[in-house]
CSV table of C-alpha atoms and ligand atoms in Angstrom, one decimal:
chain,number,residue,atom,x,y,z
A,1,UNK,CA,-21.3,-7.9,10.9
A,2,UNK,CA,-20.6,-8.2,7.3
A,3,UNK,CA,-21.4,-11.1,5.0
A,4,UNK,CA,-18.3,-10.4,3.0
A,5,UNK,CA,-16.1,-11.3,6.0
A,6,UNK,CA,-16.9,-15.0,6.4
A,7,UNK,CA,-13.8,-15.6,8.4
A,8,UNK,CA,-14.7,-13.1,11.0
A,9,UNK,CA,-14.2,-14.7,14.4
A,10,UNK,CA,-15.6,-13.9,17.8
A,11,UNK,CA,-13.5,-11.6,20.0
A,12,UNK,CA,-10.8,-13.6,21.7
A,13,UNK,CA,-8.8,-12.0,24.5
A,14,UNK,CA,-5.3,-13.3,25.1
A,15,UNK,CA,-4.5,-12.3,28.7
A,16,UNK,CA,-1.0,-10.9,29.6
A,17,UNK,CA,0.2,-14.2,31.1
A,18,UNK,CA,-0.7,-16.1,27.9
A,19,UNK,CA,1.4,-14.0,25.4
A,20,UNK,CA,4.9,-12.8,25.3
A,21,UNK,CA,4.6,-9.1,24.7
A,22,UNK,CA,6.2,-7.1,27.4
A,23,UNK,CA,6.1,-3.3,27.9
A,24,UNK,CA,9.8,-3.2,27.9
A,25,UNK,CA,9.8,-4.0,24.2
A,26,UNK,CA,7.5,-1.1,23.4
A,27,UNK,CA,9.2,2.2,22.5
A,28,UNK,CA,9.0,4.9,25.2
A,29,UNK,CA,7.1,7.2,22.9
A,30,UNK,CA,4.4,4.7,22.1
A,31,UNK,CA,4.0,3.9,25.7
A,32,UNK,CA,3.6,7.5,26.6
A,33,UNK,CA,0.9,7.9,24.0
A,34,UNK,CA,-0.9,4.8,25.1
A,35,UNK,CA,-0.9,5.8,28.7
A,36,UNK,CA,-1.9,9.4,28.2
A,37,UNK,CA,-4.9,8.4,25.9
A,38,UNK,CA,-5.9,5.8,28.4
A,39,UNK,CA,-5.7,8.2,31.4
A,40,UNK,CA,-7.9,10.6,29.5
A,41,UNK,CA,-10.6,8.0,29.2
A,42,UNK,CA,-10.0,6.8,25.6
A,43,UNK,CA,-9.3,3.3,24.4
A,44,UNK,CA,-5.7,2.9,23.3
A,45,UNK,CA,-4.1,0.0,21.6
A,46,UNK,CA,-0.8,-0.8,20.0
A,47,UNK,CA,-1.8,-2.3,16.6
A,48,UNK,CA,-0.7,-3.7,13.3
A,49,UNK,CA,2.9,-4.7,12.4
A,50,UNK,CA,4.3,-3.9,15.8
A,51,UNK,CA,2.1,-6.4,17.7
A,52,UNK,CA,2.7,-9.1,15.0
A,53,UNK,CA,6.5,-8.5,15.2
A,54,UNK,CA,6.6,-8.6,19.0
A,55,UNK,CA,4.7,-11.9,19.0
A,56,UNK,CA,7.3,-13.5,16.9
A,57,UNK,CA,10.1,-12.0,18.9
A,58,UNK,CA,11.0,-9.5,16.2
A,59,UNK,CA,12.0,-5.8,16.5
A,60,UNK,CA,9.1,-3.6,15.2
A,61,UNK,CA,10.1,-0.8,12.7
A,62,UNK,CA,7.6,1.5,14.1
A,63,UNK,CA,4.8,1.5,16.7
A,64,UNK,CA,1.3,2.4,15.5
A,65,UNK,CA,-1.5,3.2,18.0
A,66,UNK,CA,-5.2,2.9,17.4
A,67,UNK,CA,-7.8,4.7,19.5
A,68,UNK,CA,-11.4,5.9,19.7
A,69,UNK,CA,-10.2,9.4,20.2
A,70,UNK,CA,-10.5,11.6,17.1
A,71,UNK,CA,-7.4,13.2,15.7
A,72,UNK,CA,-8.6,16.5,17.2
A,73,UNK,CA,-8.9,14.8,20.6
A,74,UNK,CA,-5.4,13.5,20.2
A,75,UNK,CA,-4.1,16.9,19.3
A,76,UNK,CA,-5.6,18.4,22.5
A,77,UNK,CA,-3.8,15.8,24.6
A,78,UNK,CA,-0.3,16.2,23.0
A,79,UNK,CA,1.5,19.4,22.3
A,80,UNK,CA,4.0,17.6,20.2
A,81,UNK,CA,1.3,16.5,17.7
A,82,UNK,CA,0.6,17.3,14.1
A,83,UNK,CA,-2.3,16.1,12.0
A,84,UNK,CA,-1.6,14.7,8.6
A,85,UNK,CA,-3.5,13.2,5.7
A,86,UNK,CA,-6.0,14.6,3.4
A,87,UNK,CA,-8.1,11.6,3.3
A,88,UNK,CA,-8.0,10.1,6.7
A,89,UNK,CA,-6.7,12.5,9.3
A,90,UNK,CA,-4.0,10.9,11.4
A,91,UNK,CA,-2.1,12.2,14.3
A,92,UNK,CA,1.6,12.1,14.5
A,93,UNK,CA,3.0,12.5,18.0
A,94,UNK,CA,6.7,13.4,17.9
A,95,UNK,CA,9.3,12.5,20.5
A,96,UNK,CA,12.6,13.6,19.1
A,97,UNK,CA,13.4,11.1,16.3
A,98,UNK,CA,10.5,8.9,17.1
A,99,UNK,CA,7.1,9.5,15.5
A,100,UNK,CA,4.1,7.6,16.9
A,101,UNK,CA,1.3,7.3,14.4
A,102,UNK,CA,-2.1,7.5,16.1
A,103,UNK,CA,-5.1,6.5,14.1
A,104,UNK,CA,-8.8,6.7,15.0
A,105,UNK,CA,-10.7,3.5,14.5
A,106,UNK,CA,-12.0,3.3,11.0
A,107,UNK,CA,-15.2,1.7,9.9
A,108,UNK,CA,-16.9,0.2,6.8
A,109,UNK,CA,-13.9,-0.8,4.8
A,110,UNK,CA,-12.1,2.4,5.5
A,111,UNK,CA,-8.7,1.9,4.1
A,112,UNK,CA,-5.1,3.0,3.9
A,113,UNK,CA,-5.7,3.8,0.2
A,114,UNK,CA,-5.3,7.4,-0.7
A,115,UNK,CA,-8.9,8.5,-0.3
A,116,UNK,CA,-10.8,11.5,0.7
A,117,UNK,CA,-14.4,12.2,1.7
A,118,UNK,CA,-17.1,9.6,2.0
A,119,UNK,CA,-16.7,6.1,0.9
A,120,UNK,CA,-17.3,5.3,-2.8
A,121,UNK,CA,-16.6,2.1,-4.6
A,122,UNK,CA,-15.8,2.2,-8.3
A,123,UNK,CA,-15.3,-1.1,-10.1
A,124,UNK,CA,-14.9,-2.7,-6.7
A,125,UNK,CA,-12.1,-0.3,-5.7
A,126,UNK,CA,-12.6,1.9,-2.7
A,127,UNK,CA,-11.9,5.4,-3.9
A,128,UNK,CA,-13.3,7.6,-1.2
A,129,UNK,CA,-13.7,6.9,2.4
A,130,UNK,CA,-14.0,8.8,5.6
A,131,UNK,CA,-15.9,7.0,8.3
A,132,UNK,CA,-14.8,6.5,11.8
A,133,UNK,CA,-15.8,3.2,13.3
A,134,UNK,CA,-15.6,0.7,16.1
A,135,UNK,CA,-12.5,-1.3,17.0
A,136,UNK,CA,-14.1,-4.4,15.4
A,137,UNK,CA,-14.7,-2.6,12.2
A,138,UNK,CA,-11.2,-1.3,12.4
A,139,UNK,CA,-9.9,-4.9,12.6
A,140,UNK,CA,-12.0,-6.1,9.7
A,141,UNK,CA,-10.7,-3.5,7.3
A,142,UNK,CA,-7.1,-4.5,7.8
A,143,UNK,CA,-5.4,-6.8,5.3
A,144,UNK,CA,-4.1,-9.9,7.0
A,145,UNK,CA,-5.3,-11.5,10.3
A,146,UNK,CA,-1.7,-11.3,11.6
A,147,UNK,CA,-1.9,-7.5,11.1
A,148,UNK,CA,-5.1,-7.0,13.0
A,149,UNK,CA,-4.2,-7.7,16.6
A,150,UNK,CA,-4.6,-5.1,19.3
A,151,UNK,CA,-2.4,-4.8,22.4
A,152,UNK,CA,-4.6,-3.2,25.1
A,153,UNK,CA,-2.7,-0.8,27.4
A,154,UNK,CA,-5.5,-1.0,29.9
A,155,UNK,CA,-4.8,-4.6,30.9
A,156,UNK,CA,-1.9,-5.7,28.6
A,157,UNK,CA,-4.0,-8.3,26.9
A,158,UNK,CA,-4.1,-8.9,23.1
A,159,UNK,CA,-7.5,-8.6,21.4
A,160,UNK,CA,-8.1,-10.7,18.4
A,161,UNK,CA,-11.2,-10.3,16.2
A,162,UNK,CA,-10.1,-12.4,13.2
A,163,UNK,CA,-8.1,-15.4,14.4
A,164,UNK,CA,-4.8,-13.5,13.9
A,165,UNK,CA,-3.2,-14.8,17.1
A,166,UNK,CA,-3.3,-18.4,15.9
A,167,UNK,CA,-2.2,-17.4,12.4
A,168,UNK,CA,0.9,-15.6,13.9
A,169,UNK,CA,1.7,-18.8,15.8
A,170,UNK,CA,1.3,-20.8,12.6
A,171,UNK,CA,3.3,-18.2,10.7
A,172,UNK,CA,0.7,-17.8,8.0
A,173,UNK,CA,-0.7,-14.7,6.2
A,174,UNK,CA,-4.4,-15.1,5.8
A,175,UNK,CA,-6.6,-12.3,4.3
A,176,UNK,CA,-9.5,-11.0,6.3
A,177,UNK,CA,-12.7,-11.4,4.3
A,178,UNK,CA,-13.1,-12.6,0.7
A,179,UNK,CA,-9.7,-12.6,-1.0
A,180,UNK,CA,-11.0,-11.6,-4.4
A,181,UNK,CA,-12.9,-8.7,-3.0
A,182,UNK,CA,-10.0,-7.5,-0.9
A,183,UNK,CA,-7.5,-7.6,-3.8
A,184,UNK,CA,-9.9,-5.9,-6.1
A,185,UNK,CA,-10.4,-3.1,-3.5
A,186,UNK,CA,-6.7,-2.8,-3.3
A,187,UNK,CA,-4.4,-4.8,-5.5
A,188,UNK,CA,-1.3,-3.6,-3.6
A,189,UNK,CA,-2.4,-6.1,-0.9
A,190,UNK,CA,-0.9,-8.8,-3.2
A,191,UNK,CA,2.5,-7.2,-3.0
A,192,UNK,CA,2.1,-6.7,0.7
A,193,UNK,CA,1.4,-10.5,1.0
A,194,UNK,CA,4.6,-11.3,-0.9
A,195,UNK,CA,6.7,-8.7,0.9
A,196,UNK,CA,5.5,-9.7,4.4
A,197,UNK,CA,6.0,-13.4,3.6
A,198,UNK,CA,9.6,-12.7,2.5
A,199,UNK,CA,10.3,-10.5,5.5
A,200,UNK,CA,8.7,-12.6,8.2
A,201,UNK,CA,9.2,-16.0,6.8
A,202,UNK,CA,5.4,-16.6,6.9
A,203,UNK,CA,3.6,-18.6,4.3
A,204,UNK,CA,0.7,-17.1,2.3
A,205,UNK,CA,-2.5,-19.1,2.8
A,206,UNK,CA,-3.7,-21.0,-0.3
A,207,UNK,CA,-6.8,-18.8,-0.5
A,208,UNK,CA,-4.7,-15.6,-0.3
A,209,UNK,CA,-2.3,-17.0,-2.9
A,210,UNK,CA,-4.8,-18.4,-5.4
A,211,UNK,CA,-6.0,-15.1,-6.9
A,212,UNK,CA,-2.5,-13.9,-7.8
A,213,UNK,CA,-2.7,-15.6,-11.2
A,214,UNK,CA,-5.9,-13.9,-12.3
A,215,UNK,CA,-5.7,-10.6,-10.3
A,216,UNK,CA,-1.9,-9.9,-10.5
A,217,UNK,CA,-2.6,-7.9,-13.6
A,218,UNK,CA,-4.6,-5.4,-11.5
A,219,UNK,CA,-1.2,-4.2,-10.2
A,220,UNK,CA,-0.6,-2.7,-13.6
A,221,UNK,CA,-3.4,-0.2,-12.8
A,222,UNK,CA,-2.2,0.6,-9.2
A,223,UNK,CA,-1.1,4.2,-8.6
A,224,UNK,CA,2.6,4.4,-9.5
A,225,UNK,CA,3.3,6.5,-6.3
A,226,UNK,CA,2.1,3.7,-4.1
A,227,UNK,CA,4.1,1.1,-6.0
A,228,UNK,CA,7.1,3.2,-5.6
A,229,UNK,CA,6.6,3.2,-1.8
A,230,UNK,CA,5.9,-0.5,-1.8
A,231,UNK,CA,9.0,-1.1,-3.9
A,232,UNK,CA,11.2,0.7,-1.4
A,233,UNK,CA,9.7,-1.5,1.4
A,234,UNK,CA,10.4,-4.6,-0.7
A,235,UNK,CA,13.9,-3.8,-1.9
A,236,UNK,CA,15.5,-1.3,0.4
A,237,UNK,CA,14.4,-2.6,3.8
A,238,UNK,CA,16.9,-5.4,4.3
A,239,UNK,CA,15.0,-8.2,2.6
A,240,UNK,CA,15.4,-7.2,-1.0
A,241,UNK,CA,16.7,-10.5,-2.4
A,242,UNK,CA,14.0,-12.6,-0.6
A,243,UNK,CA,11.3,-10.2,-1.7
A,244,UNK,CA,12.5,-10.3,-5.3
A,245,UNK,CA,12.6,-14.1,-5.4
A,246,UNK,CA,9.2,-14.2,-3.8
A,247,UNK,CA,7.8,-11.8,-6.4
A,248,UNK,CA,9.1,-14.0,-9.2
A,249,UNK,CA,7.9,-17.2,-7.5
A,250,UNK,CA,4.4,-15.8,-7.0
A,251,UNK,CA,4.3,-14.5,-10.6
A,252,UNK,CA,3.9,-10.9,-9.7
A,253,UNK,CA,7.2,-9.5,-11.0
A,254,UNK,CA,5.9,-8.9,-14.5
A,255,UNK,CA,3.0,-6.8,-13.3
A,256,UNK,CA,5.2,-4.3,-11.5
A,257,UNK,CA,8.6,-4.5,-13.2
A,258,UNK,CA,7.7,-5.8,-16.7
A,259,UNK,CA,11.0,-4.7,-18.3
A,260,UNK,CA,12.9,-6.7,-15.6
A,261,UNK,CA,10.7,-9.8,-16.0
A,262,UNK,CA,11.2,-9.6,-19.8
A,263,UNK,CA,15.0,-9.2,-19.7
A,264,UNK,CA,15.2,-12.1,-17.3
A,265,UNK,CA,13.3,-14.3,-19.7
A,266,UNK,CA,15.3,-13.4,-22.8
A,267,UNK,CA,18.7,-14.5,-24.0
A,268,UNK,CA,21.3,-13.5,-21.5
A,269,UNK,CA,18.7,-13.6,-18.8
A,270,UNK,CA,20.8,-15.8,-16.5
A,271,UNK,CA,23.6,-13.3,-16.5
A,272,UNK,CA,21.3,-10.5,-15.8
A,273,UNK,CA,19.8,-12.4,-13.0
A,274,UNK,CA,23.2,-12.7,-11.4
A,275,UNK,CA,23.7,-9.0,-11.6
A,276,UNK,CA,20.3,-8.4,-10.1
A,277,UNK,CA,20.9,-10.8,-7.3
A,278,UNK,CA,24.3,-9.4,-6.6
A,279,UNK,CA,22.7,-5.9,-6.5
A,280,UNK,CA,20.0,-7.0,-4.1
A,281,UNK,CA,22.3,-8.9,-1.8
A,282,UNK,CA,24.7,-5.9,-1.7
A,283,UNK,CA,21.8,-3.6,-0.8
A,284,UNK,CA,20.6,-6.0,2.0
A,285,UNK,CA,24.2,-6.2,3.4
A,286,UNK,CA,24.4,-2.4,3.4
A,287,UNK,CA,21.0,-2.1,5.2
A,288,UNK,CA,22.1,-4.6,7.8
A,289,UNK,CA,25.3,-2.5,8.4
A,290,UNK,CA,23.2,0.6,8.7
A,291,UNK,CA,24.8,2.1,5.6
A,292,UNK,CA,22.8,4.4,3.3
A,293,UNK,CA,21.1,2.9,0.3
A,294,UNK,CA,19.5,4.7,-2.7
A,295,UNK,CA,16.5,3.6,-4.8
A,296,UNK,CA,18.3,5.0,-7.8
A,297,UNK,CA,21.1,2.5,-7.7
A,298,UNK,CA,18.8,-0.5,-7.1
A,299,UNK,CA,16.3,0.6,-9.9
A,300,UNK,CA,19.3,1.1,-12.1
A,301,UNK,CA,20.2,-2.6,-11.4
A,302,UNK,CA,16.6,-3.8,-12.0
A,303,UNK,CA,16.3,-2.1,-15.3
A,304,UNK,CA,19.9,-2.7,-16.5
A,305,UNK,CA,19.0,-5.8,-18.6
A,306,UNK,CA,16.5,-3.8,-20.6
A,307,UNK,CA,18.7,-0.8,-21.0
A,308,UNK,CA,21.7,-2.8,-22.1
A,309,UNK,CA,19.8,-4.9,-24.6
A,310,UNK,CA,18.0,-1.9,-26.2
A,311,UNK,CA,21.2,0.2,-26.4
A,312,UNK,CA,23.0,-2.7,-28.1
A,313,UNK,CA,20.2,-3.0,-30.5
A,314,UNK,CA,20.3,0.7,-31.4
A,315,UNK,CA,24.0,0.7,-31.8
A,316,UNK,CA,23.8,-2.3,-34.0
A,317,UNK,CA,21.4,-0.3,-36.1
A,318,UNK,CA,24.0,2.3,-36.5
A,319,UNK,CA,23.0,4.8,-33.9
A,320,UNK,CA,26.0,6.6,-32.3
A,321,UNK,CA,26.9,5.0,-28.9
A,322,UNK,CA,26.3,8.1,-26.7
A,323,UNK,CA,23.1,8.9,-28.4
A,324,UNK,CA,21.9,5.4,-28.1
A,325,UNK,CA,22.6,5.1,-24.4
A,326,UNK,CA,21.1,8.5,-23.6
A,327,UNK,CA,17.9,7.8,-25.6
A,328,UNK,CA,17.4,4.3,-24.3
A,329,UNK,CA,18.0,5.3,-20.7
A,330,UNK,CA,15.3,7.9,-21.1
A,331,UNK,CA,12.9,5.5,-22.7
A,332,UNK,CA,13.3,2.7,-20.2
A,333,UNK,CA,12.8,5.1,-17.3
A,334,UNK,CA,9.7,6.5,-18.9
A,335,UNK,CA,8.3,3.0,-19.6
A,336,UNK,CA,8.9,1.8,-16.0
A,337,UNK,CA,7.5,5.0,-14.5
A,338,UNK,CA,4.1,4.1,-15.9
A,339,UNK,CA,4.1,1.3,-13.3
A,340,UNK,CA,6.4,2.4,-10.5
A,341,UNK,CA,6.9,6.2,-10.0
A,342,UNK,CA,10.5,7.2,-10.4
A,343,UNK,CA,11.1,10.6,-8.9
A,344,UNK,CA,13.1,12.8,-11.2
A,345,UNK,CA,16.1,13.0,-9.0
A,346,UNK,CA,16.5,9.3,-9.0
A,347,UNK,CA,15.9,9.0,-12.7
A,348,UNK,CA,18.8,11.4,-13.3
A,349,UNK,CA,21.1,9.3,-11.2
A,350,UNK,CA,20.1,6.1,-12.9
A,351,UNK,CA,20.8,7.7,-16.3
A,352,UNK,CA,24.2,8.7,-15.2
A,353,UNK,CA,25.1,5.3,-13.8
A,354,UNK,CA,24.0,3.7,-17.1
A,355,UNK,CA,25.6,6.1,-19.5
A,356,UNK,CA,28.9,6.0,-17.6
A,357,UNK,CA,29.2,2.2,-18.1
A,358,UNK,CA,30.6,2.3,-21.7
A,359,UNK,CA,33.0,5.0,-20.6
A,360,UNK,CA,34.8,2.6,-18.3
A,361,UNK,CA,36.2,0.8,-21.4
A,362,UNK,CA,38.1,3.9,-22.6
A,363,UNK,CA,41.5,4.1,-21.1
A,364,UNK,CA,42.8,7.2,-22.7
A,365,UNK,CA,44.6,9.3,-20.0
A,366,UNK,CA,42.4,12.3,-20.3
A,367,UNK,CA,39.2,10.3,-20.2
A,368,UNK,CA,40.3,8.1,-17.3
A,369,UNK,CA,40.9,11.2,-15.1
A,370,UNK,CA,37.7,12.8,-16.3
A,371,UNK,CA,35.8,9.7,-15.3
A,372,UNK,CA,37.5,9.4,-11.9
A,373,UNK,CA,36.5,13.0,-11.2
A,374,UNK,CA,32.9,12.5,-12.3
A,375,UNK,CA,30.4,13.2,-9.5
A,376,UNK,CA,28.7,9.9,-10.2
A,377,UNK,CA,31.9,7.9,-10.5
A,378,UNK,CA,31.4,6.0,-7.2
A,379,UNK,CA,27.9,4.8,-8.0
A,380,UNK,CA,28.8,3.9,-11.6
A,381,UNK,CA,31.9,2.0,-10.4
A,382,UNK,CA,30.0,0.1,-7.8
A,383,UNK,CA,27.6,-0.8,-10.6
A,384,UNK,CA,30.4,-1.9,-12.8
A,385,UNK,CA,31.6,-4.3,-10.1
A,386,UNK,CA,28.1,-5.9,-9.9
A,387,UNK,CA,28.3,-6.5,-13.6
A,388,UNK,CA,31.3,-8.9,-13.1
A,389,UNK,CA,28.9,-11.7,-13.8
A,390,UNK,CA,28.6,-10.5,-17.4
A,391,UNK,CA,32.0,-11.9,-18.3
A,392,UNK,CA,35.7,-11.9,-17.6
A,393,UNK,CA,36.2,-8.8,-19.6
A,394,UNK,CA,33.9,-6.8,-17.3
A,395,UNK,CA,35.3,-8.4,-14.2
A,396,UNK,CA,38.8,-7.3,-15.5
A,397,UNK,CA,37.5,-3.8,-16.1
A,398,UNK,CA,36.3,-3.7,-12.5
A,399,UNK,CA,39.7,-4.7,-11.2
A,400,UNK,CA,41.4,-2.2,-13.4
A,401,UNK,CA,39.3,0.7,-12.0
A,402,UNK,CA,39.7,-0.6,-8.5
A,403,UNK,CA,43.4,-0.4,-8.9
A,404,UNK,CA,43.3,2.9,-10.7
A,405,UNK,CA,41.6,4.5,-7.7
A,406,UNK,CA,44.3,3.4,-5.3
A,407,UNK,CA,47.2,4.3,-7.6
A,408,UNK,CA,48.7,7.7,-6.9
A,409,UNK,CA,47.7,10.2,-9.4
A,410,UNK,CA,51.1,10.7,-10.9
A,411,UNK,CA,51.9,7.0,-11.2
A,412,UNK,CA,48.6,6.4,-13.0
A,413,UNK,CA,49.2,9.4,-15.3
A,414,UNK,CA,52.6,8.1,-16.1
A,415,UNK,CA,51.4,4.6,-16.8
A,416,UNK,CA,48.7,5.9,-19.0
A,417,UNK,CA,51.0,8.1,-21.0
A,418,UNK,CA,53.8,5.6,-21.5
A,419,UNK,CA,51.8,2.5,-22.1
A,420,UNK,CA,50.0,2.3,-25.4
A,421,UNK,CA,46.3,2.5,-24.7
A,422,UNK,CA,45.8,-1.0,-26.2
A,423,UNK,CA,48.2,-2.5,-23.7
A,424,UNK,CA,46.2,-1.0,-20.8
A,425,UNK,CA,42.9,-2.1,-22.2
A,426,UNK,CA,41.4,-5.1,-20.5
A,427,UNK,CA,40.8,-8.3,-22.3
A,428,UNK,CA,37.5,-7.3,-23.7
A,429,UNK,CA,34.8,-4.7,-23.6
A,430,UNK,CA,31.1,-5.0,-23.4
A,431,UNK,CA,28.6,-4.5,-24.9
A,432,UNK,CA,30.4,-5.6,-28.0
A,433,UNK,CA,28.7,-3.3,-30.5
A,434,UNK,CA,29.8,-0.3,-28.6
A,435,UNK,CA,33.5,-0.7,-28.9
A,436,UNK,CA,35.4,1.9,-30.8
A,437,UNK,CA,38.8,2.2,-32.1
A,438,UNK,CA,41.5,0.9,-30.0
A,439,UNK,CA,40.1,-2.0,-28.1
A,440,UNK,CA,42.0,-5.2,-28.7
A,441,UNK,CA,42.1,-8.2,-26.5
A,442,UNK,CA,45.4,-8.2,-24.8
A,443,UNK,CA,47.1,-10.7,-22.6
A,444,UNK,CA,49.6,-8.0,-21.6
A,445,UNK,CA,46.7,-6.0,-20.2
A,446,UNK,CA,45.9,-8.4,-17.5
A,447,UNK,CA,49.5,-9.1,-16.8
A,448,UNK,CA,50.1,-5.3,-16.5
A,449,UNK,CA,47.3,-4.8,-14.0
A,450,UNK,CA,47.7,-8.0,-12.1
A,451,UNK,CA,51.3,-7.4,-11.4
A,452,UNK,CA,50.7,-4.1,-9.8
B,1,ATP,P1,5.9,-3.3,8.3
B,1,ATP,O1,6.4,-4.0,9.4
B,1,ATP,O2,6.6,-3.7,7.0
B,1,ATP,O3,5.7,-1.9,8.5
B,1,ATP,P2,3.1,-3.4,8.6
B,1,ATP,O4,2.1,-4.5,8.6
B,1,ATP,O5,3.3,-2.6,9.8
B,1,ATP,O6,4.4,-3.9,8.1
B,1,ATP,P3,2.3,-0.9,7.4
B,1,ATP,O7,2.3,-0.4,6.0
B,1,ATP,O8,3.1,-0.1,8.4
B,1,ATP,O9,2.7,-2.4,7.4
B,1,ATP,O10,0.8,-0.8,7.8
B,1,ATP,C1,0.3,-0.8,9.2
B,1,ATP,C2,-1.0,-1.6,9.3
B,1,ATP,O11,-2.0,-1.0,8.5
B,1,ATP,C3,-0.9,-3.0,8.8
B,1,ATP,O12,-0.4,-3.9,9.8
B,1,ATP,C4,-2.3,-3.3,8.5
B,1,ATP,O13,-3.1,-3.7,9.6
B,1,ATP,C5,-2.8,-2.0,7.9
B,1,ATP,N1,-2.7,-1.9,6.5
B,1,ATP,C6,-1.6,-1.4,5.8
B,1,ATP,N2,-1.8,-1.4,4.5
B,1,ATP,C7,-3.0,-2.0,4.3
B,1,ATP,C8,-3.9,-2.2,3.1
B,1,ATP,N3,-3.4,-2.0,1.9
B,1,ATP,N4,-5.1,-2.7,3.4
B,1,ATP,C9,-5.6,-3.0,4.6
B,1,ATP,N5,-4.8,-2.8,5.7
B,1,ATP,C10,-3.6,-2.2,5.6
B,2,MG,MG1,4.4,-0.7,10.1
C-alpha cells in the first residue's frame, strides 16, 4: 500500500487453535468492550502490547482495543465512557479501577505523537494528523511488528499484517517500514526499542539498531514531556536497571540524560555507577513488592554525580557550602529539564534530598534532631544509604543514622550532649571540600556506634 513500508506482509490469520491466547487471560473490562462493540456490528480487536505480552506468556499492564467505530460511536455504546485527547480522540471505558482504551483505526501514518488536525510533516516529523483509517493502515503506523498484532473477538484468531507473529516467536523487535524514516518521524521510538527489549528480553533487529548511532541525537530535540513519560516507563516500571544498562549499551543515554552520561565517564564514574545501579535495583525491588516509587528519588540518583561534582567544585572555589549546594541543585535540574521534563514538585524533592546530604555529617545535638524531624528525612536517608559505595566514611554515616533512628530520643540526646561531637563523628565526611570545623577521623567513633 505504501512504498515506504517494504516489509509489509500479506495478511496472515493465526486461528485460535494455533496460538496460546485464551479469553481467560483478558481482563473482564476489555472483554466486555470487545463483545459489546462486536454485537453492535463493529470490528473489535485487542491490540498492541497486550497481544504481544499474552503471546509470550506475560501479564499485560493494560488492554487496548482497536475498532472501526468512531469515538462518538463508542460513547453511544458505553455510559461509562469519556472521550479524551485533543489530537486523536480516544475513548476510555471505565470499569471501576480498570480503564480500557478504545482507539479508532488510524490511517496514513497517524501516530501516537501529540498531534492535532490534519497530517503535516515537517522535517520528516509528523506534527499534525487526524485521519481515521483501515485496520491495515492502523497496523502499518505502529512501531514494531510485535506491537501490531490484532486479536479478533469475532473468531478468537490473531491477525498479522506485518510478520509480527513470527517476530514475537523469535523474540525480536523489528520496525515496521523504513527504520530511518520511522525514527525521524518519531525519535522516541528508539527509546521504546531499548525499553521494550529490556523489559521483554527481545533483541532489537540489526536494521532497527543500526540508526541509533546517527539518529540518537534526534532525541535531544524530542518534547521533554514525552521523554519524562518514557523515562517513567523505563525506570519506574520494574525493569529500571535493565533499561538503564540497555540505554548505555545502545549509546542513547547521553542524548536523554547527558549529565548522567558525563558523570559516569569522568573521574569517580565507577563509584557513581555503583550508586546509580543500587538506586535502580532498589526501585525495581520496590516495584516488585508493590511499594510506591517516586520519580523524584530516582532522578535525584541519576543526577547525583553531576550535582556532587559541581558542588565540590564551587566549594573549592570558595563558595559557601549551603549556597553552593542550593545553586548547583537548581542548575542541574534546569539543565536536565531541557531534555526530560521535571515537574516542579519533583524538582523540589530532588533539591531537598541533595541539599540534606552534607547535613548528615553534622552531629551536633540540635542539628541531629532537626534533621531527624525534617519532612524529607526519610528520602534523604535512603539516598545516603545508596551512597555507601562512595566510601567507608559514607557507609559509616549511614550506619550512624540508622542507629540514631532506632535509639530512644532521650538516650540519643544524652549521648550527643555527653560525647564530644568529634567522638561521635564517623571516620570521614564527604565531599571533602565541604567539611567544616569539627570533623576529625576517629577510631572511637566507629567503636562507639558499633558497640551499641
Ligand atoms: P507497554 O507494555 O510497556 O505498555 P506497549 O507496546 O503497550 O508497551 P504503549 O505505549 O502502551 O506500549 O503503546 C500501545 C501501542 O501503541 C504499541 O504497542 C504500539 O502498537 C503503538 N505505539 C505506541 N507508541 C508508538 C509510537 N511512538 N509509534 C508508533 N506506534 C506506537
Ligand atoms: Mg501498553
